[in-house]
Amino acid sequence: EKGGYEHFMLKEIHEQPKAYRDTMRGRTNAEGNKVILPELNLTEEQIKNIRNIQIVACGTAYNAGLVGRNLIESLVRIPVENDIASEYRYRSPIVTPETLVIVVSQSGETADTLAALREGQANGAHVLAITNVVGSSIAREANSVLVTLAGPEIAVASTKAYTSQLIAFTLLGLYLAEVRDTQSEPEVAKILAAMQSLPEQVEVILAQKDAIKAYAEQIAEHHHLFFIGRGVDYAVAQEGSLKLKEISYIHSEAYAAGELKHGTLALIEEGVPVIALATQESVLEKTVSNIKEVKARGAHVLAVTHEEHKNDLLRSVDEVFVIPQTLPLLTSALSVVTLQLLAYYASLALGHDVDKPRNLAKSVTVE
Ligand code: F6R
């Protein structure tokens, strides 16, 4: 059942190229310059009238929503808020019929996310569910459903569901951009072509697993560490940190790279591992200055970046993992795979039950 892999998590990490392809399949036109999403169940007019978007979810699905916000705001220029589902309805969110509420849930059964869906509907919003389970409670109650086709996810730590959610958000962003005319056809075609390469690029990262394992064995000796990044790299840092905590029980924090010096820098001391995501060319220099701040305090820094920046970064960091070249908008679908493997091998090195971490359940049906 584990298809020759030692754990479901490792199997599911390796299923990501297929999950990307399956989630994209049939959702573009033959020319490859348009996204087709009839399941959104929204008229052109409704889409043009959207004033704001709220993405509501828990845990890893919430983290996918952080990337989703980045994608939608860049592609469509609609303001997006991210909400943790257990907070959403208690903060009296400002929802109108022109709000699109997007709930994200692998299982489709998370109690708080379901309650958020009902809160959105009670205020007259259209609620779109991004879920991996077609017959789930969330899928049944939502106004429309964008299914991720990751296949069943067994390991408690979500991997392929998260990355399929990223693919779904990208398709959604492109579709909204078409209808609202915020991206040109050639631009959409360029992004879709780059998306087609993601599955084989994930394979390239999977092939680096020995190096990632060796680094994971080093960090397994530490009690806490940091993930830093800017923009979408910060969103991915949050997922990397959650994954590591959840299965290796090593404490970590994800920080917006520029925010460290406002307090948390006090925790950096000799030898503390800092994993810096540095995939965004537009803020690379800024991230490098933040890397220098932690290096100067003795941190041991690993950077995750593109090949073209490797040599540059090696001047300021201790180690570099490279991800294949893609558009800045799409790096999350690659960089997170490195962090998933890191969490996996750290957990393995510490002898934990990778697929069934303590205190956690796959589906959380209590509020
Ligand atoms: C972490 C993890 C959890 C879930 C969260 C929401 O790896 O799996 O954080 O993401 O419990 O679950 P779903 O997506 O089923 O609503």
PDB file of C-alpha atoms and ligand atoms in Angstrom, residues 57-63 104-111 113 130-131 138 153 155-159 161 165 239 242-243 246-247 360-364, ligand 1:
ATOM      1  CA  ALA A  57      -8.758  27.540   6.370  1.00  0.00           C
ATOM      2  CA  CYS A  58      -6.744  25.768   9.077  1.00  0.00           C
ATOM      3  CA  GLY A  59      -3.152  24.608   9.327  1.00  0.00           C
ATOM      4  CA  THR A  60      -1.489  23.637   6.098  1.00  0.00           C
ATOM      5  CA  ALA A  61      -4.560  24.628   4.089  1.00  0.00           C
ATOM      6  CA  TYR A  62      -4.310  28.081   5.697  1.00  0.00           C
ATOM      7  CA  ASN A  63      -0.670  28.206   4.617  1.00  0.00           C
ATOM      8  CA  VAL A 104      -9.599  25.437   1.647  1.00  0.00           C
ATOM      9  CA  SER A 105      -9.673  21.949   3.102  1.00  0.00           C
ATOM     10  CA  GLN A 106      -7.987  18.732   2.099  1.00  0.00           C
ATOM     11  CA  SER A 107     -10.476  16.534   3.955  1.00  0.00           C
ATOM     12  CA  GLY A 108     -13.495  18.757   3.484  1.00  0.00           C
ATOM     13  CA  GLU A 109     -14.522  17.831   7.034  1.00  0.00           C
ATOM     14  CA  THR A 110     -12.690  20.340   9.244  1.00  0.00           C
ATOM     15  CA  ALA A 111     -15.296  21.680  11.684  1.00  0.00           C
ATOM     16  CA  THR A 113     -13.672  25.532   8.136  1.00  0.00           C
ATOM     17  CA  ILE A 130     -10.978  24.100  -2.700  1.00  0.00           C
ATOM     18  CA  THR A 131     -10.977  20.532  -1.457  1.00  0.00           C
ATOM     19  CA  ILE A 138     -17.581  21.184   2.777  1.00  0.00           C
ATOM     20  CA  GLU A 153      -3.685  11.554   1.499  1.00  0.00           C
ATOM     21  CA  ALA A 155      -0.026  10.696   6.245  1.00  0.00           C
ATOM     22  CA  VAL A 156      -1.165  13.171   8.894  1.00  0.00           C
ATOM     23  CA  ALA A 157       1.324  15.733   7.588  1.00  0.00           C
ATOM     24  CA  SER A 158      -0.154  17.164   4.424  1.00  0.00           C
ATOM     25  CA  THR A 159       2.145  17.390   1.397  1.00  0.00           C
ATOM     26  CA  ALA A 161      -2.743  18.208  -0.906  1.00  0.00           C
ATOM     27  CA  GLN A 165      -3.975  23.623  -3.535  1.00  0.00           C
ATOM     28  CA  GLU A 239       4.494  25.834   5.785  1.00  0.00           C
ATOM     29  CA  LEU A 242       4.676  23.835  10.476  1.00  0.00           C
ATOM     30  CA  LYS A 243       5.776  20.652   8.714  1.00  0.00           C
ATOM     31  CA  GLU A 246       4.497  18.639  13.384  1.00  0.00           C
ATOM     32  CA  ILE A 247       6.580  15.555  12.618  1.00  0.00           C
ATOM     33  CA  LEU A 360      -2.532  14.978  15.963  1.00  0.00           C
ATOM     34  CA  ALA A 361      -5.356  13.602  13.834  1.00  0.00           C
ATOM     35  CA  LYS A 362      -5.754  13.614  10.075  1.00  0.00           C
ATOM     36  CA  SER A 363      -9.205  15.080  10.142  1.00  0.00           C
ATOM     37  CA  VAL A 364     -10.263  17.562  12.838  1.00  0.00           C
TER      38      VAL A 364
HETATM   39  C1  F6R B   1      -0.640  19.722   8.661  1.00  0.00           C
HETATM   40  C2  F6R B   1      -2.031  19.369   8.465  1.00  0.00           C
HETATM   41  C3  F6R B   1      -3.097  20.174   9.134  1.00  0.00           C
HETATM   42  C4  F6R B   1      -4.294  20.337   8.194  1.00  0.00           C
HETATM   43  C5  F6R B   1      -5.447  21.052   8.897  1.00  0.00           C
HETATM   44  C6  F6R B   1      -6.608  21.311   7.973  1.00  0.00           C
HETATM   45  O1  F6R B   1       0.190  18.954   7.883  1.00  0.00           O
HETATM   46  O2  F6R B   1      -2.309  18.451   7.758  1.00  0.00           O
HETATM   47  O3  F6R B   1      -2.603  21.418   9.516  1.00  0.00           O
HETATM   48  O4  F6R B   1      -3.877  21.061   7.074  1.00  0.00           O
HETATM   49  O5  F6R B   1      -5.886  20.266   9.979  1.00  0.00           O
HETATM   50  O6  F6R B   1      -7.098  20.135   7.431  1.00  0.00           O
HETATM   51  P1  F6R B   1      -8.011  20.130   6.150  1.00  0.00           P
HETATM   52  O7  F6R B   1      -7.195  20.634   5.014  1.00  0.00           O
HETATM   53  O8  F6R B   1      -8.445  18.715   5.974  1.00  0.00           O
HETATM   54  O9  F6R B   1      -9.168  21.060   6.431  1.00  0.00           O
END
